[in-house]
């Protein structure tokens, strides 16, 4: 018995080691392929790749005493440019494209910008985080890099927030958290309330008037008026208990898929898409696979593979791969191969 137990223990250890080597091999394979594929992401020397709030400009070679300006790329409401100028030092600039929007409502940007050597050990230089800086021209953000850079490198810009000045002179408003997303949510809510009234959906009270009657909703009237709230609160105890039980049941079981709340699901989906970063990408990839959110899943894999962000979270990604299901691992490999295609 002891002999069998020892054999079993050895087998377990060996299998564990084999599993670790297998996943390390997968990770090394992805590293190798993406390191080869990254320089080929964009055939244009001036094109900038973007996803969510991230922009990357790949430069194969920048001769001494030269200047290069990127093609415009869209982040938020504005089109942007990156430029590099190399003399004794390398100057990197980020600025919005000249337009009526930039002149009338220039962006107030928070971002992190890095320069990464795209070969070898991927040595990187990171500028301290920029917070709430208004950008109007090419002179508003200039980063001199005194360390000589040779060969291929990547300029990586992650936009943490973009704001516009308040028309009333108040605090600047984020186009992502307080602006666009909030406006879309408010519009959806108003449309739903309007449909509830015009179509008589789940009305639970009738208001009689001199020229007819109309169905209404106690909850809406109670939220709108403290008088109605007081009036509808005086109900028999038994009925209140039944209603509370029903509310608890709905809170436990409510989901966008089950109750076909497509607007809510889409709003949540879009919100998750807009701020993918290295802190949340693996969790969102897992949730996208679990809840069948194809756009979120594709965006997370693109962020990791095509934009090379697996380099920034090597240990976490390795642990994630060991726990991921086989279908998700296969999808990641497909993303790697699609990125590598044509190399």
mmCIF file of C-alpha atoms in Angstrom:
data_model
loop_
_atom_site.group_PDB
_atom_site.id
_atom_site.type_symbol
_atom_site.label_atom_id
_atom_site.label_comp_id
_atom_site.label_asym_id
_atom_site.label_seq_id
_atom_site.Cartn_x
_atom_site.Cartn_y
_atom_site.Cartn_z
ATOM 1 C CA UNK A 1 0.000 0.000 0.000
ATOM 2 C CA UNK A 2 2.789 2.404 0.894
ATOM 3 C CA UNK A 3 4.578 1.551 -2.335
ATOM 4 C CA UNK A 4 1.449 2.298 -4.391
ATOM 5 C CA UNK A 5 0.934 5.527 -2.538
ATOM 6 C CA UNK A 6 4.483 6.627 -3.301
ATOM 7 C CA UNK A 7 4.017 5.823 -6.969
ATOM 8 C CA UNK A 8 0.799 7.818 -6.983
ATOM 9 C CA UNK A 9 2.576 10.754 -5.375
ATOM 10 C CA UNK A 10 5.388 10.644 -7.930
ATOM 11 C CA UNK A 11 2.867 10.477 -10.751
ATOM 12 C CA UNK A 12 1.033 13.484 -9.366
ATOM 13 C CA UNK A 13 4.230 15.508 -9.114
ATOM 14 C CA UNK A 14 5.316 14.513 -12.610
ATOM 15 C CA UNK A 15 1.932 15.353 -14.072
ATOM 16 C CA UNK A 16 1.972 18.691 -12.299
ATOM 17 C CA UNK A 17 5.408 19.482 -13.717
ATOM 18 C CA UNK A 18 4.324 18.363 -17.167
ATOM 19 C CA UNK A 19 1.283 20.616 -16.968
ATOM 20 C CA UNK A 20 3.428 23.582 -15.890
ATOM 21 C CA UNK A 21 5.876 22.974 -18.738
ATOM 22 C CA UNK A 22 2.985 22.692 -21.188
ATOM 23 C CA UNK A 23 1.506 26.064 -20.248
ATOM 24 C CA UNK A 24 4.938 27.681 -20.111
ATOM 25 C CA UNK A 25 5.439 26.382 -23.648
ATOM 26 C CA UNK A 26 2.137 27.931 -24.731
ATOM 27 C CA UNK A 27 3.138 31.262 -23.220
ATOM 28 C CA UNK A 28 6.595 31.151 -24.844
ATOM 29 C CA UNK A 29 4.997 30.312 -28.186
ATOM 30 C CA UNK A 30 2.666 33.317 -27.967
ATOM 31 C CA UNK A 31 5.617 35.491 -26.984
ATOM 32 C CA UNK A 32 7.666 34.316 -29.946
ATOM 33 C CA UNK A 33 4.918 34.749 -32.503
ATOM 34 C CA UNK A 34 3.757 38.134 -31.255
ATOM 35 C CA UNK A 35 7.321 39.439 -31.120
ATOM 36 C CA UNK A 36 7.630 38.551 -34.797
ATOM 37 C CA UNK A 37 4.190 39.798 -35.719
ATOM 38 C CA UNK A 38 4.165 43.148 -33.909
ATOM 39 C CA UNK A 39 6.432 44.950 -36.383
ATOM 40 C CA UNK A 40 4.081 43.876 -39.182
ATOM 41 C CA UNK A 41 0.870 45.100 -37.551
ATOM 42 C CA UNK A 42 0.735 48.211 -39.673
ATOM 43 C CA UNK A 43 2.344 48.332 -43.088
ATOM 44 C CA UNK A 44 2.286 52.143 -43.142
ATOM 45 C CA UNK A 45 5.168 53.947 -41.458
ATOM 46 C CA UNK A 46 2.687 56.626 -40.376
ATOM 47 C CA UNK A 47 -0.347 54.570 -39.324
ATOM 48 C CA UNK A 48 -1.361 54.301 -35.654
ATOM 49 C CA UNK A 49 -3.196 51.219 -34.352
ATOM 50 C CA UNK A 50 -5.985 51.870 -31.836
ATOM 51 C CA UNK A 51 -8.288 49.893 -29.580
ATOM 52 C CA UNK A 52 -10.572 51.217 -26.827
ATOM 53 C CA UNK A 53 -8.439 53.939 -25.171
ATOM 54 C CA UNK A 54 -5.078 52.679 -26.401
ATOM 55 C CA UNK A 55 -2.969 53.906 -29.345
ATOM 56 C CA UNK A 56 0.304 52.420 -30.597
ATOM 57 C CA UNK A 57 2.635 53.792 -33.256
ATOM 58 C CA UNK A 58 5.349 51.432 -34.472
ATOM 59 C CA UNK A 59 8.490 52.946 -35.933
ATOM 60 C CA UNK A 60 10.900 50.608 -37.723
ATOM 61 C CA UNK A 61 13.758 53.064 -37.943
ATOM 62 C CA UNK A 62 14.285 56.721 -37.274
ATOM 63 C CA UNK A 63 17.450 58.082 -38.777
ATOM 64 C CA UNK A 64 19.381 60.802 -36.968
ATOM 65 C CA UNK A 65 18.273 64.424 -37.399
ATOM 66 C CA UNK A 66 14.864 63.513 -38.757
ATOM 67 C CA UNK A 67 11.181 64.217 -38.132
ATOM 68 C CA UNK A 68 8.083 62.065 -38.540
ATOM 69 C CA UNK A 69 4.400 62.763 -37.948
ATOM 70 C CA UNK A 70 1.760 60.048 -37.707
ATOM 71 C CA UNK A 71 -1.463 59.794 -39.641
ATOM 72 C CA UNK A 72 -4.485 61.028 -37.647
ATOM 73 C CA UNK A 73 -6.096 58.497 -35.321
ATOM 74 C CA UNK A 74 -9.399 58.684 -33.472
ATOM 75 C CA UNK A 75 -9.693 58.465 -29.679
ATOM 76 C CA UNK A 76 -12.827 59.884 -28.062
ATOM 77 C CA UNK A 77 -14.310 62.833 -29.946
ATOM 78 C CA UNK A 78 -11.013 64.015 -31.405
ATOM 79 C CA UNK A 79 -8.515 62.983 -34.036
ATOM 80 C CA UNK A 80 -4.930 62.939 -32.797
ATOM 81 C CA UNK A 81 -1.346 62.969 -34.028
ATOM 82 C CA UNK A 82 1.905 61.659 -32.627
ATOM 83 C CA UNK A 83 5.196 63.039 -33.849
ATOM 84 C CA UNK A 84 8.861 62.281 -33.205
ATOM 85 C CA UNK A 85 11.884 64.439 -33.859
ATOM 86 C CA UNK A 86 15.380 63.120 -33.397
ATOM 87 C CA UNK A 87 18.405 65.343 -33.085
ATOM 88 C CA UNK A 88 20.639 64.999 -30.057
ATOM 89 C CA UNK A 89 17.656 63.736 -28.109
ATOM 90 C CA UNK A 90 14.333 62.215 -29.132
ATOM 91 C CA UNK A 91 11.280 64.464 -28.782
ATOM 92 C CA UNK A 92 7.843 62.832 -28.641
ATOM 93 C CA UNK A 93 4.685 64.929 -29.024
ATOM 94 C CA UNK A 94 0.974 64.138 -28.668
ATOM 95 C CA UNK A 95 -1.645 66.640 -29.813
ATOM 96 C CA UNK A 96 -5.167 66.847 -31.299
ATOM 97 C CA UNK A 97 -5.649 67.517 -34.972
ATOM 98 C CA UNK A 98 -6.483 71.109 -35.846
ATOM 99 C CA UNK A 99 -10.262 71.422 -36.232
ATOM 100 C CA UNK A 100 -13.248 73.502 -35.168
ATOM 101 C CA UNK A 101 -13.861 71.013 -32.343
ATOM 102 C CA UNK A 102 -10.301 71.385 -31.052
ATOM 103 C CA UNK A 103 -10.496 75.175 -31.232
ATOM 104 C CA UNK A 104 -13.909 75.469 -29.556
ATOM 105 C CA UNK A 105 -13.634 72.579 -27.115
ATOM 106 C CA UNK A 106 -10.046 71.317 -26.724
ATOM 107 C CA UNK A 107 -9.600 67.988 -24.944
ATOM 108 C CA UNK A 108 -8.521 67.856 -21.316
ATOM 109 C CA UNK A 109 -6.531 64.646 -21.281
ATOM 110 C CA UNK A 110 -5.208 62.209 -18.701
ATOM 111 C CA UNK A 111 -2.858 59.613 -20.156
ATOM 112 C CA UNK A 112 0.214 57.439 -19.750
ATOM 113 C CA UNK A 113 2.758 57.427 -22.574
ATOM 114 C CA UNK A 114 5.660 55.023 -23.042
ATOM 115 C CA UNK A 115 8.365 54.285 -25.565
ATOM 116 C CA UNK A 116 9.074 50.552 -25.835
ATOM 117 C CA UNK A 117 11.910 48.895 -27.729
ATOM 118 C CA UNK A 118 10.028 46.256 -29.722
ATOM 119 C CA UNK A 119 12.909 43.800 -29.971
ATOM 120 C CA UNK A 120 15.019 41.955 -27.448
ATOM 121 C CA UNK A 121 14.146 42.548 -23.803
ATOM 122 C CA UNK A 122 11.552 45.238 -24.673
ATOM 123 C CA UNK A 123 13.245 47.958 -22.644
ATOM 124 C CA UNK A 124 10.772 50.767 -21.982
ATOM 125 C CA UNK A 125 10.726 54.407 -20.896
ATOM 126 C CA UNK A 126 7.573 55.759 -19.228
ATOM 127 C CA UNK A 127 6.647 59.392 -18.753
ATOM 128 C CA UNK A 128 5.048 60.261 -15.381
ATOM 129 C CA UNK A 129 1.256 60.109 -15.639
ATOM 130 C CA UNK A 130 -0.310 63.207 -17.173
ATOM 131 C CA UNK A 131 -3.526 64.329 -15.445
ATOM 132 C CA UNK A 132 -6.143 66.775 -16.747
ATOM 133 C CA UNK A 133 -3.867 68.588 -19.200
ATOM 134 C CA UNK A 134 -5.561 70.687 -21.858
ATOM 135 C CA UNK A 135 -4.083 70.013 -25.289
ATOM 136 C CA UNK A 136 -4.540 72.458 -28.151
ATOM 137 C CA UNK A 137 -1.331 72.466 -30.151
ATOM 138 C CA UNK A 138 1.789 70.406 -30.843
ATOM 139 C CA UNK A 139 3.666 72.346 -28.162
ATOM 140 C CA UNK A 140 1.361 71.485 -25.252
ATOM 141 C CA UNK A 141 2.927 68.078 -24.602
ATOM 142 C CA UNK A 142 6.585 67.598 -25.502
ATOM 143 C CA UNK A 143 8.594 64.726 -24.013
ATOM 144 C CA UNK A 144 12.375 64.818 -24.465
ATOM 145 C CA UNK A 145 14.024 61.390 -24.131
ATOM 146 C CA UNK A 146 17.735 61.688 -23.504
ATOM 147 C CA UNK A 147 18.520 57.983 -23.811
ATOM 148 C CA UNK A 148 19.591 57.067 -27.383
ATOM 149 C CA UNK A 149 17.163 54.707 -29.127
ATOM 150 C CA UNK A 150 18.055 52.549 -32.115
ATOM 151 C CA UNK A 151 16.143 50.007 -34.129
ATOM 152 C CA UNK A 152 12.416 49.376 -33.894
ATOM 153 C CA UNK A 153 10.371 50.952 -31.148
ATOM 154 C CA UNK A 154 6.738 51.539 -30.177
ATOM 155 C CA UNK A 155 5.114 54.689 -28.835
ATOM 156 C CA UNK A 156 2.295 53.497 -26.581
ATOM 157 C CA UNK A 157 -0.378 55.951 -25.347
ATOM 158 C CA UNK A 158 -3.088 54.849 -22.924
ATOM 159 C CA UNK A 159 -5.810 57.466 -22.436
ATOM 160 C CA UNK A 160 -7.080 57.291 -18.868
ATOM 161 C CA UNK A 161 -9.709 59.977 -19.349
ATOM 162 C CA UNK A 162 -10.793 62.688 -21.768
ATOM 163 C CA UNK A 163 -12.823 65.657 -20.599
ATOM 164 C CA UNK A 164 -14.457 68.712 -22.088
ATOM 165 C CA UNK A 165 -14.925 72.079 -20.426
ATOM 166 C CA UNK A 166 -18.336 72.613 -18.851
ATOM 167 C CA UNK A 167 -20.428 75.174 -20.800
ATOM 168 C CA UNK A 168 -21.587 76.632 -17.475
ATOM 169 C CA UNK A 169 -18.085 77.137 -16.134
ATOM 170 C CA UNK A 170 -18.251 74.182 -13.755
ATOM 171 C CA UNK A 171 -15.999 71.160 -13.462
ATOM 172 C CA UNK A 172 -14.867 69.550 -16.762
ATOM 173 C CA UNK A 173 -17.033 66.610 -17.829
ATOM 174 C CA UNK A 174 -15.628 63.219 -18.828
ATOM 175 C CA UNK A 175 -16.809 62.097 -22.262
ATOM 176 C CA UNK A 176 -16.697 58.501 -21.068
ATOM 177 C CA UNK A 177 -18.024 58.216 -17.523
ATOM 178 C CA UNK A 178 -20.102 61.357 -17.034
ATOM 179 C CA UNK A 179 -20.780 62.382 -20.598
ATOM 180 C CA UNK A 180 -21.588 60.076 -23.485
ATOM 181 C CA UNK A 181 -22.358 56.945 -21.475
ATOM 182 C CA UNK A 182 -24.587 58.843 -19.046
ATOM 183 C CA UNK A 183 -26.466 60.551 -21.881
ATOM 184 C CA UNK A 184 -27.067 57.208 -23.580
ATOM 185 C CA UNK A 185 -28.319 55.712 -20.325
ATOM 186 C CA UNK A 186 -30.656 58.653 -19.689
ATOM 187 C CA UNK A 187 -32.039 58.492 -23.229
ATOM 188 C CA UNK A 188 -32.683 54.755 -22.894
ATOM 189 C CA UNK A 189 -34.418 55.222 -19.531
ATOM 190 C CA UNK A 190 -36.669 57.999 -20.877
ATOM 191 C CA UNK A 191 -37.562 55.915 -23.927
ATOM 192 C CA UNK A 192 -38.524 52.968 -21.704
ATOM 193 C CA UNK A 193 -40.677 55.145 -19.426
ATOM 194 C CA UNK A 194 -42.395 56.675 -22.440
ATOM 195 C CA UNK A 195 -43.131 53.241 -23.880
ATOM 196 C CA UNK A 196 -44.494 52.069 -20.523
ATOM 197 C CA UNK A 197 -47.025 54.910 -20.564
ATOM 198 C CA UNK A 198 -48.034 54.987 -24.241
ATOM 199 C CA UNK A 199 -48.371 51.211 -24.515
ATOM 200 C CA UNK A 200 -49.841 50.662 -21.054
ATOM 201 C CA UNK A 201 -47.137 48.176 -20.062
ATOM 202 C CA UNK A 202 -47.798 46.679 -16.593
ATOM 203 C CA UNK A 203 -49.946 49.603 -15.417
ATOM 204 C CA UNK A 204 -51.270 48.987 -11.911
ATOM 205 C CA UNK A 205 -53.477 52.018 -11.296
ATOM 206 C CA UNK A 206 -56.076 53.984 -13.280
ATOM 207 C CA UNK A 207 -56.336 57.758 -13.043
ATOM 208 C CA UNK A 208 -59.861 58.981 -13.779
ATOM 209 C CA UNK A 209 -60.281 62.477 -15.207
ATOM 210 C CA UNK A 210 -63.208 64.494 -16.561
ATOM 211 C CA UNK A 211 -62.357 63.583 -20.144
ATOM 212 C CA UNK A 212 -61.432 59.935 -19.638
ATOM 213 C CA UNK A 213 -58.946 57.717 -17.836
ATOM 214 C CA UNK A 214 -55.343 56.657 -18.227
ATOM 215 C CA UNK A 215 -53.326 53.747 -16.896
ATOM 216 C CA UNK A 216 -50.307 54.617 -14.757
ATOM 217 C CA UNK A 217 -47.698 53.060 -12.484
ATOM 218 C CA UNK A 218 -47.675 53.430 -8.719
ATOM 219 C CA UNK A 219 -43.864 53.225 -8.508
ATOM 220 C CA UNK A 220 -43.369 56.043 -11.015
ATOM 221 C CA UNK A 221 -45.963 58.289 -9.376
ATOM 222 C CA UNK A 222 -44.491 57.568 -5.913
ATOM 223 C CA UNK A 223 -40.998 58.523 -7.100
ATOM 224 C CA UNK A 224 -42.352 61.697 -8.677
ATOM 225 C CA UNK A 225 -44.535 62.935 -5.814
ATOM 226 C CA UNK A 226 -44.259 62.502 -2.011
ATOM 227 C CA UNK A 227 -48.055 62.834 -1.846
ATOM 228 C CA UNK A 228 -48.545 59.829 -4.105
ATOM 229 C CA UNK A 229 -45.798 57.994 -2.224
ATOM 230 C CA UNK A 230 -47.626 58.513 1.070
ATOM 231 C CA UNK A 231 -50.965 57.590 -0.480
ATOM 232 C CA UNK A 232 -49.743 54.303 -1.962
ATOM 233 C CA UNK A 233 -47.780 53.351 1.167
ATOM 234 C CA UNK A 234 -50.978 52.878 3.186
ATOM 235 C CA UNK A 235 -51.799 49.350 2.059
ATOM 236 C CA UNK A 236 -52.963 46.263 3.958
ATOM 237 C CA UNK A 237 -50.050 44.524 5.715
ATOM 238 C CA UNK A 238 -50.624 41.247 3.892
ATOM 239 C CA UNK A 239 -50.364 42.893 0.493
ATOM 240 C CA UNK A 240 -47.142 44.718 1.442
ATOM 241 C CA UNK A 241 -45.540 41.414 2.464
ATOM 242 C CA UNK A 242 -46.485 39.772 -0.817
ATOM 243 C CA UNK A 243 -44.999 42.671 -2.751
ATOM 244 C CA UNK A 244 -41.750 42.553 -0.739
ATOM 245 C CA UNK A 245 -41.399 38.823 -1.417
ATOM 246 C CA UNK A 246 -41.861 39.462 -5.114
ATOM 247 C CA UNK A 247 -39.225 42.224 -5.095
ATOM 248 C CA UNK A 248 -36.675 39.963 -3.397
ATOM 249 C CA UNK A 249 -37.349 37.252 -5.966
ATOM 250 C CA UNK A 250 -36.806 39.675 -8.858
ATOM 251 C CA UNK A 251 -33.554 40.969 -7.343
ATOM 252 C CA UNK A 252 -32.213 37.425 -7.126
ATOM 253 C CA UNK A 253 -33.162 36.313 -10.611
ATOM 254 C CA UNK A 254 -33.068 39.451 -12.769
ATOM 255 C CA UNK A 255 -30.585 39.337 -15.663
ATOM 256 C CA UNK A 256 -30.434 41.060 -19.037
ATOM 257 C CA UNK A 257 -30.514 37.765 -20.938
ATOM 258 C CA UNK A 258 -33.316 36.095 -18.992
ATOM 259 C CA UNK A 259 -35.628 39.076 -19.138
ATOM 260 C CA UNK A 260 -34.570 40.186 -22.629
ATOM 261 C CA UNK A 261 -33.404 43.636 -21.518
ATOM 262 C CA UNK A 262 -31.301 44.099 -24.640
ATOM 263 C CA UNK A 263 -30.708 47.810 -24.099
ATOM 264 C CA UNK A 264 -29.269 47.164 -20.637
ATOM 265 C CA UNK A 265 -27.059 44.349 -21.903
ATOM 266 C CA UNK A 266 -25.765 46.457 -24.789
ATOM 267 C CA UNK A 267 -25.097 49.442 -22.513
ATOM 268 C CA UNK A 268 -23.110 47.229 -20.135
ATOM 269 C CA UNK A 269 -21.268 45.650 -23.072
ATOM 270 C CA UNK A 270 -20.266 49.026 -24.508
ATOM 271 C CA UNK A 271 -19.190 50.272 -21.080
ATOM 272 C CA UNK A 272 -16.889 47.264 -20.626
ATOM 273 C CA UNK A 273 -15.398 47.768 -24.086
ATOM 274 C CA UNK A 274 -14.369 51.370 -23.577
ATOM 275 C CA UNK A 275 -11.857 51.040 -20.726
ATOM 276 C CA UNK A 276 -9.999 47.736 -21.155
ATOM 277 C CA UNK A 277 -6.566 47.910 -19.509
ATOM 278 C CA UNK A 278 -3.905 45.596 -18.093
ATOM 279 C CA UNK A 279 -5.630 45.554 -14.688
ATOM 280 C CA UNK A 280 -8.977 44.241 -15.922
ATOM 281 C CA UNK A 281 -8.339 42.583 -19.294
ATOM 282 C CA UNK A 282 -8.043 38.987 -18.028
ATOM 283 C CA UNK A 283 -11.143 39.233 -15.835
ATOM 284 C CA UNK A 284 -13.125 40.733 -18.707
ATOM 285 C CA UNK A 285 -11.871 38.097 -21.118
ATOM 286 C CA UNK A 286 -13.051 35.387 -18.737
ATOM 287 C CA UNK A 287 -16.456 37.047 -18.280
ATOM 288 C CA UNK A 288 -16.807 37.606 -22.028
ATOM 289 C CA UNK A 289 -16.306 33.885 -22.626
ATOM 290 C CA UNK A 290 -18.628 32.940 -19.765
ATOM 291 C CA UNK A 291 -21.497 35.268 -20.707
ATOM 292 C CA UNK A 292 -21.022 35.025 -24.492
ATOM 293 C CA UNK A 293 -20.054 38.631 -25.219
ATOM 294 C CA UNK A 294 -18.260 38.314 -28.577
ATOM 295 C CA UNK A 295 -17.216 41.960 -29.034
ATOM 296 C CA UNK A 296 -15.719 42.133 -25.553
ATOM 297 C CA UNK A 297 -13.947 38.801 -26.034
ATOM 298 C CA UNK A 298 -12.479 39.884 -29.366
ATOM 299 C CA UNK A 299 -11.365 43.250 -27.978
ATOM 300 C CA UNK A 300 -9.647 41.664 -24.969
ATOM 301 C CA UNK A 301 -7.772 39.145 -27.110
ATOM 302 C CA UNK A 302 -6.762 41.867 -29.561
ATOM 303 C CA UNK A 303 -5.528 44.014 -26.678
ATOM 304 C CA UNK A 304 -3.440 41.140 -25.318
ATOM 305 C CA UNK A 305 -2.061 39.714 -28.554
ATOM 306 C CA UNK A 306 -2.052 42.303 -31.305
ATOM 307 C CA UNK A 307 -1.036 45.115 -28.973
ATOM 308 C CA UNK A 308 1.459 42.941 -27.113
ATOM 309 C CA UNK A 309 0.086 43.615 -23.633
ATOM 310 C CA UNK A 310 0.849 40.064 -22.502
ATOM 311 C CA UNK A 311 4.401 41.359 -22.008
ATOM 312 C CA UNK A 312 3.138 43.627 -19.223
ATOM 313 C CA UNK A 313 1.317 40.877 -17.299
ATOM 314 C CA UNK A 314 3.409 37.774 -17.920
ATOM 315 C CA UNK A 315 2.880 36.106 -14.538
ATOM 316 C CA UNK A 316 -0.851 36.840 -14.420
ATOM 317 C CA UNK A 317 -1.305 35.665 -18.001
ATOM 318 C CA UNK A 318 0.586 32.441 -17.319
ATOM 319 C CA UNK A 319 -1.641 31.718 -14.300
ATOM 320 C CA UNK A 320 -4.736 32.610 -16.336
ATOM 321 C CA UNK A 321 -3.775 30.171 -19.103
ATOM 322 C CA UNK A 322 -3.458 27.333 -16.600
ATOM 323 C CA UNK A 323 -7.045 27.886 -15.427
ATOM 324 C CA UNK A 324 -8.711 28.798 -18.740
ATOM 325 C CA UNK A 325 -10.897 26.278 -20.540
ATOM 326 C CA UNK A 326 -9.625 24.674 -23.737
ATOM 327 C CA UNK A 327 -12.000 26.590 -25.999
ATOM 328 C CA UNK A 328 -10.722 29.932 -24.751
ATOM 329 C CA UNK A 329 -7.094 28.785 -25.127
ATOM 330 C CA UNK A 330 -7.883 27.728 -28.702
ATOM 331 C CA UNK A 331 -9.445 31.121 -29.412
ATOM 332 C CA UNK A 332 -6.318 32.846 -28.115
ATOM 333 C CA UNK A 333 -4.183 30.758 -30.455
ATOM 334 C CA UNK A 334 -6.441 31.685 -33.374
ATOM 335 C CA UNK A 335 -5.925 35.350 -32.464
ATOM 336 C CA UNK A 336 -2.157 34.802 -32.422
ATOM 337 C CA UNK A 337 -2.219 33.068 -35.810
ATOM 338 C CA UNK A 338 -4.440 35.752 -37.347
ATOM 339 C CA UNK A 339 -2.015 38.421 -36.094
ATOM 340 C CA UNK A 340 0.926 36.448 -37.464
ATOM 341 C CA UNK A 341 -0.727 35.768 -40.832
ATOM 342 C CA UNK A 342 1.284 37.086 -43.719
ATOM 343 C CA UNK A 343 4.520 37.470 -41.771
#
